[in-house]
CSV table of N, CA and C in Angstrom, one decimal:
chain,number,residue,atom,x,y,z
A,1,UNK,N,-20.0,7.0,-9.0
A,1,UNK,CA,-19.1,6.5,-8.0
A,1,UNK,C,-17.8,5.9,-8.6
A,2,UNK,N,-16.7,6.1,-8.0
A,2,UNK,CA,-15.4,5.6,-8.6
A,2,UNK,C,-14.7,4.9,-7.4
A,3,UNK,N,-14.0,3.8,-7.8
A,3,UNK,CA,-13.2,3.1,-6.9
A,3,UNK,C,-11.8,3.1,-7.5
A,4,UNK,N,-10.8,3.4,-6.6
A,4,UNK,CA,-9.4,3.4,-7.0
A,4,UNK,C,-8.7,2.4,-6.1
A,5,UNK,N,-7.7,1.7,-6.8
A,5,UNK,CA,-6.9,0.7,-6.0
A,5,UNK,C,-5.5,0.9,-6.4
A,6,UNK,N,-4.6,0.7,-5.4
A,6,UNK,CA,-3.2,0.6,-5.6
A,6,UNK,C,-2.7,-0.7,-5.0
A,7,UNK,N,-1.7,-1.2,-5.7
A,7,UNK,CA,-1.0,-2.5,-5.2
A,7,UNK,C,0.5,-2.2,-5.2
A,8,UNK,N,1.0,-2.2,-4.0
A,8,UNK,CA,2.5,-1.9,-3.8
A,8,UNK,C,3.2,-3.3,-3.6
A,9,UNK,N,4.2,-3.4,-4.5
A,9,UNK,CA,5.1,-4.6,-4.3
A,9,UNK,C,6.4,-4.1,-3.6
A,10,UNK,N,6.7,-4.6,-2.4
A,10,UNK,CA,7.7,-4.1,-1.6
A,10,UNK,C,8.8,-5.1,-1.3
A,11,UNK,N,10.0,-4.6,-1.2
A,11,UNK,CA,11.2,-5.4,-0.7
A,11,UNK,C,11.5,-4.8,0.6
A,12,UNK,N,11.5,-5.7,1.6
A,12,UNK,CA,11.8,-5.2,3.0
A,12,UNK,C,13.3,-5.3,3.2
A,13,UNK,N,13.8,-4.5,4.1
A,13,UNK,CA,15.2,-4.5,4.4
A,13,UNK,C,15.7,-5.7,5.1
A,14,UNK,N,16.4,-5.5,6.3
A,14,UNK,CA,17.0,-6.6,7.0
A,14,UNK,C,15.9,-7.3,7.9
A,15,UNK,N,15.1,-8.2,7.2
A,15,UNK,CA,14.1,-8.9,7.9
A,15,UNK,C,14.4,-10.4,7.8
A,16,UNK,N,14.4,-11.0,9.0
A,16,UNK,CA,14.8,-12.5,9.0
A,16,UNK,C,13.7,-13.4,9.4
A,17,UNK,N,12.5,-12.9,9.8
A,17,UNK,CA,11.4,-13.7,10.2
A,17,UNK,C,10.1,-13.1,9.9
A,18,UNK,N,9.0,-13.9,9.9
A,18,UNK,CA,7.7,-13.3,9.6
A,18,UNK,C,7.3,-12.4,10.7
A,19,UNK,N,7.8,-12.6,12.0
A,19,UNK,CA,7.5,-11.7,13.1
A,19,UNK,C,8.1,-10.3,12.8
A,20,UNK,N,9.3,-10.3,12.4
A,20,UNK,CA,10.0,-9.0,12.0
A,20,UNK,C,9.3,-8.3,10.9
A,21,UNK,N,8.8,-9.1,9.9
A,21,UNK,CA,8.1,-8.6,8.8
A,21,UNK,C,6.8,-7.9,9.3
A,22,UNK,N,6.1,-8.5,10.2
A,22,UNK,CA,4.9,-7.9,10.7
A,22,UNK,C,5.2,-6.6,11.4
A,23,UNK,N,6.3,-6.5,12.1
A,23,UNK,CA,6.7,-5.3,12.8
A,23,UNK,C,7.0,-4.2,11.9
A,24,UNK,N,7.3,-4.5,10.6
A,24,UNK,CA,7.6,-3.4,9.6
A,24,UNK,C,6.2,-3.1,8.9
A,25,UNK,N,5.5,-4.1,8.5
A,25,UNK,CA,4.3,-3.9,7.7
A,25,UNK,C,3.1,-3.2,8.5
A,26,UNK,N,2.9,-3.7,9.8
A,26,UNK,CA,1.8,-3.2,10.5
A,26,UNK,C,1.8,-1.7,10.7
A,27,UNK,N,2.9,-1.0,11.0
A,27,UNK,CA,2.8,0.5,11.1
A,27,UNK,C,2.5,1.2,9.8
A,28,UNK,N,3.0,0.6,8.7
A,28,UNK,CA,2.8,1.2,7.4
A,28,UNK,C,1.3,1.1,7.1
A,29,UNK,N,0.7,-0.1,7.3
A,29,UNK,CA,-0.8,-0.2,7.0
A,29,UNK,C,-1.6,0.7,7.9
A,30,UNK,N,-1.2,0.8,9.2
A,30,UNK,CA,-1.9,1.7,10.1
A,30,UNK,C,-1.8,3.2,9.7
A,31,UNK,N,-0.6,3.6,9.3
A,31,UNK,CA,-0.4,5.0,8.9
A,31,UNK,C,-1.2,5.3,7.6
A,32,UNK,N,-1.2,4.5,6.7
A,32,UNK,CA,-2.0,4.7,5.4
A,32,UNK,C,-3.5,4.9,5.8
A,33,UNK,N,-4.0,4.0,6.6
A,33,UNK,CA,-5.4,4.0,7.0
A,33,UNK,C,-5.7,5.3,7.8
A,34,UNK,N,-4.9,5.6,8.7
A,34,UNK,CA,-5.1,6.8,9.6
A,34,UNK,C,-5.0,8.1,8.8
A,35,UNK,N,-4.0,8.3,8.0
A,35,UNK,CA,-3.7,9.5,7.3
A,35,UNK,C,-4.7,9.8,6.2
A,36,UNK,N,-5.1,8.7,5.5
A,36,UNK,CA,-5.8,8.9,4.2
A,36,UNK,C,-7.2,8.3,4.2
A,37,UNK,N,-7.6,7.7,5.3
A,37,UNK,CA,-9.0,7.1,5.4
A,37,UNK,C,-9.2,6.1,4.2
A,38,UNK,N,-8.3,5.3,3.9
A,38,UNK,CA,-8.4,4.3,2.9
A,38,UNK,C,-8.5,2.9,3.5
A,39,UNK,N,-9.0,2.0,2.7
A,39,UNK,CA,-8.9,0.6,3.2
A,39,UNK,C,-7.5,0.0,2.7
A,40,UNK,N,-6.9,-0.6,3.6
A,40,UNK,CA,-5.5,-1.1,3.3
A,40,UNK,C,-5.2,-2.4,4.0
A,41,UNK,N,-4.5,-3.3,3.4
A,41,UNK,CA,-4.2,-4.6,3.9
A,41,UNK,C,-3.0,-5.2,3.2
A,42,UNK,N,-2.3,-6.1,3.9
A,42,UNK,CA,-1.3,-7.0,3.2
A,42,UNK,C,-2.1,-8.0,2.4
A,43,UNK,N,-1.9,-8.0,1.1
A,43,UNK,CA,-2.7,-8.9,0.2
A,43,UNK,C,-1.9,-10.0,-0.5
A,44,UNK,N,-0.6,-10.0,-0.3
A,44,UNK,CA,0.1,-11.0,-1.0
A,44,UNK,C,1.5,-11.2,-0.4
A,45,UNK,N,2.2,-12.3,-0.8
A,45,UNK,CA,3.5,-12.6,-0.3
A,45,UNK,C,3.6,-12.8,1.2
A,46,UNK,N,2.5,-13.3,1.9
A,46,UNK,CA,2.5,-13.3,3.3
A,46,UNK,C,3.5,-14.3,3.9
A,47,UNK,N,3.9,-15.3,3.1
A,47,UNK,CA,4.8,-16.3,3.6
A,47,UNK,C,6.3,-16.0,3.3
A,48,UNK,N,6.5,-14.9,2.6
A,48,UNK,CA,7.9,-14.5,2.3
A,48,UNK,C,8.4,-13.5,3.3
A,49,UNK,N,9.6,-13.7,3.8
A,49,UNK,CA,10.2,-12.8,4.8
A,49,UNK,C,10.5,-11.4,4.3
A,50,UNK,N,11.1,-11.3,3.1
A,50,UNK,CA,11.5,-10.0,2.6
A,50,UNK,C,10.7,-9.3,1.6
A,51,UNK,N,9.6,-9.9,1.2
A,51,UNK,CA,8.7,-9.4,0.2
A,51,UNK,C,7.3,-9.1,0.8
A,52,UNK,N,6.6,-8.1,0.4
A,52,UNK,CA,5.2,-7.8,0.8
A,52,UNK,C,4.5,-7.2,-0.3
A,53,UNK,N,3.2,-7.5,-0.4
A,53,UNK,CA,2.3,-6.8,-1.3
A,53,UNK,C,1.2,-6.2,-0.4
A,54,UNK,N,1.0,-4.8,-0.6
A,54,UNK,CA,0.0,-4.1,0.2
A,54,UNK,C,-1.0,-3.5,-0.8
A,55,UNK,N,-2.2,-3.7,-0.5
A,55,UNK,CA,-3.3,-3.2,-1.3
A,55,UNK,C,-4.0,-2.1,-0.6
A,56,UNK,N,-4.4,-1.1,-1.4
A,56,UNK,CA,-5.1,0.1,-0.9
A,56,UNK,C,-6.3,0.3,-1.8
A,57,UNK,N,-7.5,0.6,-1.2
A,57,UNK,CA,-8.7,0.9,-2.0
A,57,UNK,C,-9.4,2.1,-1.4
A,58,UNK,N,-10.1,2.8,-2.3
A,58,UNK,CA,-10.8,4.0,-1.9
A,58,UNK,C,-12.0,4.2,-2.8
A,59,UNK,N,-13.1,4.7,-2.2
A,59,UNK,CA,-14.3,5.0,-3.0
A,59,UNK,C,-14.5,6.5,-2.9
A,60,UNK,N,-14.9,7.1,-4.1
A,60,UNK,CA,-15.1,8.5,-4.1
A,60,UNK,C,-16.1,8.9,-5.2
A,61,UNK,N,-16.7,10.0,-5.1
A,61,UNK,CA,-17.6,10.5,-6.1
A,61,UNK,C,-16.9,11.4,-7.1
A,62,UNK,N,-15.6,11.7,-6.8
A,62,UNK,CA,-14.9,12.6,-7.7
A,62,UNK,C,-13.5,12.0,-8.0
A,63,UNK,N,-13.2,11.9,-9.3
A,63,UNK,CA,-12.0,11.2,-9.7
A,63,UNK,C,-10.8,12.1,-9.4
A,64,UNK,N,-10.9,13.4,-9.3
A,64,UNK,CA,-9.8,14.2,-9.0
A,64,UNK,C,-9.4,14.0,-7.5
A,65,UNK,N,-10.3,13.9,-6.6
A,65,UNK,CA,-10.0,13.7,-5.2
A,65,UNK,C,-9.4,12.3,-5.1
A,66,UNK,N,-10.0,11.3,-5.8
A,66,UNK,CA,-9.5,9.9,-5.7
A,66,UNK,C,-8.1,9.9,-6.2
A,67,UNK,N,-7.7,10.5,-7.3
A,67,UNK,CA,-6.4,10.5,-7.8
A,67,UNK,C,-5.4,11.2,-6.8
A,68,UNK,N,-5.9,12.3,-6.2
A,68,UNK,CA,-5.0,13.0,-5.3
A,68,UNK,C,-4.7,12.2,-4.1
A,69,UNK,N,-5.6,11.5,-3.5
A,69,UNK,CA,-5.4,10.7,-2.3
A,69,UNK,C,-4.5,9.5,-2.7
A,70,UNK,N,-4.7,8.8,-3.8
A,70,UNK,CA,-3.9,7.7,-4.2
A,70,UNK,C,-2.4,8.2,-4.5
A,71,UNK,N,-2.3,9.4,-5.1
A,71,UNK,CA,-0.9,9.9,-5.3
A,71,UNK,C,-0.2,10.1,-4.0
A,72,UNK,N,-0.9,10.7,-3.0
A,72,UNK,CA,-0.3,10.9,-1.7
A,72,UNK,C,0.0,9.6,-1.0
A,73,UNK,N,-0.8,8.5,-1.1
A,73,UNK,CA,-0.5,7.2,-0.6
A,73,UNK,C,0.8,6.7,-1.3
A,74,UNK,N,0.9,6.9,-2.6
A,74,UNK,CA,2.1,6.4,-3.3
A,74,UNK,C,3.4,7.1,-2.8
A,75,UNK,N,3.3,8.4,-2.7
A,75,UNK,CA,4.4,9.2,-2.2
A,75,UNK,C,4.9,8.8,-0.8
A,76,UNK,N,3.9,8.5,0.1
A,76,UNK,CA,4.2,8.1,1.4
A,76,UNK,C,5.0,6.8,1.4
A,77,UNK,N,4.5,5.8,0.6
A,77,UNK,CA,5.2,4.5,0.5
A,77,UNK,C,6.6,4.7,-0.1
A,78,UNK,N,6.8,5.5,-1.1
A,78,UNK,CA,8.1,5.7,-1.7
A,78,UNK,C,9.1,6.4,-0.7
A,79,UNK,N,8.6,7.1,0.2
A,79,UNK,CA,9.4,7.8,1.2
A,79,UNK,C,9.8,7.0,2.4
A,80,UNK,N,9.2,5.8,2.5
A,80,UNK,CA,9.5,5.0,3.7
A,80,UNK,C,10.9,4.4,3.6
A,81,UNK,N,11.8,4.7,4.5
A,81,UNK,CA,13.2,4.2,4.4
A,81,UNK,C,13.4,2.7,4.6
A,82,UNK,N,12.5,2.1,5.3
A,82,UNK,CA,12.7,0.7,5.7
A,82,UNK,C,12.2,-0.3,4.6
A,83,UNK,N,11.6,0.2,3.5
A,83,UNK,CA,11.1,-0.6,2.4
A,83,UNK,C,11.6,0.0,1.1
A,84,UNK,N,11.8,-0.9,0.1
A,84,UNK,CA,12.1,-0.5,-1.2
A,84,UNK,C,10.8,-0.8,-2.1
A,85,UNK,N,10.3,0.3,-2.7
A,85,UNK,CA,9.1,0.2,-3.5
A,85,UNK,C,9.5,-0.4,-4.9
A,86,UNK,N,9.2,-1.6,-5.2
A,86,UNK,CA,9.6,-2.2,-6.5
A,86,UNK,C,8.6,-1.9,-7.6
A,87,UNK,N,7.3,-1.9,-7.3
A,87,UNK,CA,6.4,-1.5,-8.3
A,87,UNK,C,5.1,-1.1,-7.7
A,88,UNK,N,4.3,-0.3,-8.5
A,88,UNK,CA,3.0,0.2,-8.1
A,88,UNK,C,2.0,-0.1,-9.2
A,89,UNK,N,0.9,-0.7,-8.9
A,89,UNK,CA,-0.2,-0.9,-9.9
A,89,UNK,C,-1.4,-0.1,-9.5
A,90,UNK,N,-1.9,0.7,-10.4
A,90,UNK,CA,-3.1,1.6,-10.0
A,90,UNK,C,-4.2,1.3,-11.0
A,91,UNK,N,-5.4,1.2,-10.4
A,91,UNK,CA,-6.6,1.0,-11.3
A,91,UNK,C,-7.7,1.9,-10.8
A,92,UNK,N,-8.4,2.5,-11.7
A,92,UNK,CA,-9.6,3.3,-11.4
A,92,UNK,C,-10.8,2.6,-12.1
A,93,UNK,N,-11.8,2.4,-11.3
A,93,UNK,CA,-13.0,1.7,-11.8
A,93,UNK,C,-14.2,2.7,-11.7
A,94,UNK,N,-15.0,2.9,-12.7
A,94,UNK,CA,-16.1,3.8,-12.7
A,94,UNK,C,-17.4,3.0,-12.8
A,95,UNK,N,-18.5,3.7,-12.9
A,95,UNK,CA,-19.8,3.1,-13.1
A,95,UNK,C,-19.9,2.3,-14.4
A,96,UNK,N,-19.1,2.7,-15.4
A,96,UNK,CA,-19.2,2.0,-16.7
A,96,UNK,C,-18.6,0.6,-16.7
A,97,UNK,N,-17.7,0.3,-15.7
A,97,UNK,CA,-17.0,-1.0,-15.6
A,97,UNK,C,-17.9,-2.1,-15.2
């Protein structure tokens, strides 16, 4: 069994309130969950208007499949015009960890 995680550090565009921030983040979280069947949530910077940290996690028995899905999640985030992807942290955990 393997667990893969991604952590996206995002800079949001013209966002002036936490309510506006939610209106940008919620559709992104829902799309990642729907398209790739991964667990996803806003995991950091909840009190900052223009910053967000989104965490993605997936469990798989095959590292190739796991890496492929995480790559597609990363490409989707990088292609979103309303956010700037500042950094991505990826971790793979196996049975030996």
